[in-house]
PDB file of C-alpha atoms in Angstrom:
ATOM      1  CA  UNK A 796     -16.825  -5.853  -4.700  1.00 45.00           C
ATOM      2  CA  UNK A 797     -16.976  -2.529  -2.852  1.00 43.00           C
ATOM      3  CA  UNK A 798     -15.316  -4.202   0.155  1.00 47.00           C
ATOM      4  CA  UNK A 799     -12.398  -5.209  -2.099  1.00 49.00           C
ATOM      5  CA  UNK A 800     -12.004  -1.646  -3.327  1.00 44.00           C
ATOM      6  CA  UNK A 801     -11.982  -0.272   0.175  1.00 46.00           C
ATOM      7  CA  UNK A 802      -9.594  -2.924   1.457  1.00 50.00           C
ATOM      8  CA  UNK A 803      -7.086  -2.483  -1.359  1.00 53.00           C
ATOM      9  CA  UNK A 804      -7.207   1.310  -1.279  1.00 53.00           C
ATOM     10  CA  UNK A 805      -6.856   1.299   2.490  1.00 51.00           C
ATOM     11  CA  UNK A 806      -3.925  -1.092   2.378  1.00 53.00           C
ATOM     12  CA  UNK A 807      -2.246   0.995  -0.293  1.00 55.00           C
ATOM     13  CA  UNK A 808      -2.726   4.246   1.563  1.00 51.00           C
ATOM     14  CA  UNK A 809      -1.652   2.732   4.882  1.00 47.00           C
ATOM     15  CA  UNK A 810       1.454   1.138   3.435  1.00 49.00           C
ATOM     16  CA  UNK A 811       2.524   4.321   1.699  1.00 50.00           C
ATOM     17  CA  UNK A 812       1.815   6.328   4.834  1.00 46.00           C
ATOM     18  CA  UNK A 813       3.717   3.873   6.987  1.00 42.00           C
ATOM     19  CA  UNK A 814       6.805   3.998   4.796  1.00 44.00           C
ATOM     20  CA  UNK A 815       6.732   7.787   5.103  1.00 42.00           C
ATOM     21  CA  UNK A 816       6.105   7.669   8.839  1.00 37.00           C
ATOM     22  CA  UNK A 817       8.957   5.274   9.510  1.00 38.00           C
ATOM     23  CA  UNK A 818      11.298   7.416   7.453  1.00 40.00           C
ATOM     24  CA  UNK A 819      10.287  10.519   9.427  1.00 35.00           C
ATOM     25  CA  UNK A 820      10.655   8.703  12.738  1.00 35.00           C
ATOM     26  CA  UNK A 821      14.170   7.629  11.861  1.00 38.00           C
ATOM     27  CA  UNK A 822      15.111  11.112  10.654  1.00 39.00           C
ATOM     28  CA  UNK A 823      13.881  12.545  13.957  1.00 34.00           C
ATOM     29  CA  UNK A 824      15.856   9.963  15.891  1.00 36.00           C
ATOM     30  CA  UNK A 825      12.651   8.420  17.230  1.00 37.00           C
ATOM     31  CA  UNK A 826      11.704   4.804  17.355  1.00 36.00           C
ATOM     32  CA  UNK A 827       8.449   3.033  16.699  1.00 33.00           C
ATOM     33  CA  UNK A 828       6.985   2.212  20.083  1.00 33.00           C
ATOM     34  CA  UNK A 829       4.113  -0.022  19.072  1.00 36.00           C
ATOM     35  CA  UNK A 830       3.669  -3.282  20.928  1.00 34.00           C
ATOM     36  CA  UNK A 831       5.773  -6.030  19.430  1.00 37.00           C
ATOM     37  CA  UNK A 832       3.581  -8.247  17.280  1.00 39.00           C
ATOM     38  CA  UNK A 833       4.587 -11.715  16.155  1.00 43.00           C
ATOM     39  CA  UNK A 834       6.824 -11.479  13.117  1.00 47.00           C
ATOM     40  CA  UNK A 835       4.970 -12.250   9.913  1.00 60.00           C
ATOM     41  CA  UNK A 836       6.421 -14.901   7.679  1.00 86.00           C
ATOM     42  CA  UNK A 837       6.803 -12.938   4.474  1.00 93.00           C
ATOM     43  CA  UNK A 838       9.815 -13.538   2.277  1.00 93.00           C
ATOM     44  CA  UNK A 839      12.124 -10.726   1.247  1.00 91.00           C
ATOM     45  CA  UNK A 840      10.902 -11.318  -2.304  1.00 95.00           C
ATOM     46  CA  UNK A 841       7.291 -10.729  -1.241  1.00 95.00           C
ATOM     47  CA  UNK A 842       8.287  -7.637   0.710  1.00 95.00           C
ATOM     48  CA  UNK A 843      10.180  -6.280  -2.298  1.00 95.00           C
ATOM     49  CA  UNK A 844       7.122  -6.926  -4.462  1.00 96.00           C
ATOM     50  CA  UNK A 845       5.066  -5.052  -1.873  1.00 95.00           C
ATOM     51  CA  UNK A 846       7.495  -2.094  -1.982  1.00 95.00           C
ATOM     52  CA  UNK A 847       7.496  -2.047  -5.787  1.00 95.00           C
ATOM     53  CA  UNK A 848       3.700  -2.222  -5.949  1.00 95.00           C
ATOM     54  CA  UNK A 849       3.338   0.493  -3.295  1.00 93.00           C
ATOM     55  CA  UNK A 850       5.434   2.879  -5.368  1.00 93.00           C
ATOM     56  CA  UNK A 851       3.204   2.426  -8.392  1.00 93.00           C
ATOM     57  CA  UNK A 852       0.043   2.529  -6.310  1.00 94.00           C
ATOM     58  CA  UNK A 853       1.052   5.906  -4.913  1.00 92.00           C
ATOM     59  CA  UNK A 854       0.839   7.363  -8.420  1.00 92.00           C
ATOM     60  CA  UNK A 855      -2.561   5.813  -9.030  1.00 92.00           C
ATOM     61  CA  UNK A 856      -3.861   7.096  -5.705  1.00 92.00           C
ATOM     62  CA  UNK A 857      -2.595  10.582  -6.490  1.00 93.00           C
ATOM     63  CA  UNK A 858      -4.248  10.387  -9.900  1.00 93.00           C
ATOM     64  CA  UNK A 859      -7.603   8.995  -8.812  1.00 93.00           C
ATOM     65  CA  UNK A 860      -8.283  10.627  -5.434  1.00 92.00           C
ATOM     66  CA  UNK A 861      -8.965  14.104  -6.857  1.00 93.00           C
ATOM     67  CA  UNK A 862     -10.994  12.658  -9.717  1.00 94.00           C
ATOM     68  CA  UNK A 863     -13.147  10.635  -7.326  1.00 92.00           C
ATOM     69  CA  UNK A 864     -13.621  13.559  -4.950  1.00 92.00           C
ATOM     70  CA  UNK A 865     -14.624  15.880  -7.791  1.00 94.00           C
ATOM     71  CA  UNK A 866     -16.955  13.454  -9.533  1.00 94.00           C
ATOM     72  CA  UNK A 867     -20.374  15.084  -9.939  1.00 95.00           C
ATOM     73  CA  UNK A 868     -22.421  12.002  -9.037  1.00 95.00           C
ATOM     74  CA  UNK A 869     -22.242   8.921  -6.862  1.00 94.00           C
ATOM     75  CA  UNK A 870     -22.488   6.765  -9.971  1.00 96.00           C
ATOM     76  CA  UNK A 871     -19.438   8.429 -11.475  1.00 95.00           C
ATOM     77  CA  UNK A 872     -17.562   8.108  -8.178  1.00 93.00           C
ATOM     78  CA  UNK A 873     -18.370   4.394  -8.128  1.00 93.00           C
ATOM     79  CA  UNK A 874     -17.233   4.025 -11.713  1.00 94.00           C
ATOM     80  CA  UNK A 875     -13.948   5.803 -11.005  1.00 93.00           C
ATOM     81  CA  UNK A 876     -13.411   3.742  -7.852  1.00 93.00           C
ATOM     82  CA  UNK A 877     -13.946   0.542  -9.816  1.00 93.00           C
ATOM     83  CA  UNK A 878     -11.570   1.747 -12.532  1.00 93.00           C
ATOM     84  CA  UNK A 879      -8.934   2.637  -9.917  1.00 92.00           C
ATOM     85  CA  UNK A 880      -9.404  -0.678  -8.142  1.00 91.00           C
ATOM     86  CA  UNK A 881      -8.959  -2.633 -11.362  1.00 92.00           C
ATOM     87  CA  UNK A 882      -5.751  -0.759 -12.133  1.00 94.00           C
ATOM     88  CA  UNK A 883      -4.478  -1.206  -8.579  1.00 93.00           C
ATOM     89  CA  UNK A 884      -5.146  -4.937  -8.618  1.00 93.00           C
ATOM     90  CA  UNK A 885      -3.346  -5.090 -11.964  1.00 94.00           C
ATOM     91  CA  UNK A 886      -0.324  -3.299 -10.504  1.00 95.00           C
ATOM     92  CA  UNK A 887      -0.203  -5.590  -7.476  1.00 95.00           C
ATOM     93  CA  UNK A 888      -0.534  -8.698  -9.638  1.00 95.00           C
ATOM     94  CA  UNK A 889       2.074  -7.439 -12.107  1.00 97.00           C
ATOM     95  CA  UNK A 890       4.527  -7.320  -9.204  1.00 96.00           C
ATOM     96  CA  UNK A 891       3.831 -10.965  -8.358  1.00 96.00           C
ATOM     97  CA  UNK A 892       1.410 -10.595  -5.433  1.00 95.00           C
ATOM     98  CA  UNK A 893      -2.325 -11.054  -5.138  1.00 92.00           C
ATOM     99  CA  UNK A 894      -4.479  -8.374  -3.509  1.00 90.00           C
ATOM    100  CA  UNK A 895      -4.993 -10.448  -0.347  1.00 91.00           C
ATOM    101  CA  UNK A 896      -1.249 -10.926   0.196  1.00 93.00           C
ATOM    102  CA  UNK A 897      -0.611  -7.235  -0.482  1.00 93.00           C
ATOM    103  CA  UNK A 898      -3.260  -6.314   2.086  1.00 91.00           C
ATOM    104  CA  UNK A 899      -1.909  -8.823   4.607  1.00 93.00           C
ATOM    105  CA  UNK A 900       1.589  -7.351   4.278  1.00 94.00           C
ATOM    106  CA  UNK A 901       0.184  -3.823   4.633  1.00 92.00           C
ATOM    107  CA  UNK A 902      -1.678  -4.801   7.799  1.00 92.00           C
ATOM    108  CA  UNK A 903       1.324  -6.654   9.223  1.00 93.00           C
ATOM    109  CA  UNK A 904       3.612  -3.694   8.551  1.00 93.00           C
ATOM    110  CA  UNK A 905       1.227  -1.523  10.571  1.00 92.00           C
ATOM    111  CA  UNK A 906       1.483  -3.714  13.665  1.00 91.00           C
ATOM    112  CA  UNK A 907       5.014  -5.131  13.469  1.00 92.00           C
ATOM    113  CA  UNK A 908       7.858  -2.601  13.873  1.00 92.00           C
ATOM    114  CA  UNK A 909      10.457  -5.184  12.863  1.00 92.00           C
ATOM    115  CA  UNK A 910       8.617  -5.910   9.635  1.00 93.00           C
ATOM    116  CA  UNK A 911       8.153  -2.174   9.050  1.00 92.00           C
ATOM    117  CA  UNK A 912      11.911  -1.744   9.314  1.00 92.00           C
ATOM    118  CA  UNK A 913      12.510  -4.583   6.835  1.00 92.00           C
ATOM    119  CA  UNK A 914      10.127  -2.942   4.361  1.00 94.00           C
ATOM    120  CA  UNK A 915      11.769   0.452   4.900  1.00 92.00           C
ATOM    121  CA  UNK A 916      15.225  -1.028   4.291  1.00 92.00           C
ATOM    122  CA  UNK A 917      14.039  -2.666   1.077  1.00 92.00           C
ATOM    123  CA  UNK A 918      12.460   0.597  -0.057  1.00 91.00           C
ATOM    124  CA  UNK A 919      15.661   2.522   0.609  1.00 90.00           C
ATOM    125  CA  UNK A 920      17.805  -0.094  -1.098  1.00 84.00           C
ATOM    126  CA  UNK A 921      15.955   0.262  -4.408  1.00 50.00           C
ATOM    127  CA  UNK A 922      15.762   4.037  -4.720  1.00 46.00           C
TER     128      UNK A 922
END
């Protein structure tokens, strides 16, 4: 179960960070120079669900990170991590994705500049 917590939190943090990084790169006139990875076969609907979930996950991460860091014991940290994970999985599922698909999209966005641009465009289109 701890692996699932770590994977979901990592995917959430990475996806949120990537959306910010791609926005900053575009603002600076730069381009992503990562090696071109094979395009993932995610639908626009799945990518929109990913964007919507990422927005909500950002709030949960901002809420739980300080609480976890300030927890007085490892047991309380574990309890808070489990609570956060349950809420995060609920958010992802409420948007129509499962945690594995969300994580797969997050990983693919990290390695595929074209996919990262699609996600960024979807995120900008729903502001």
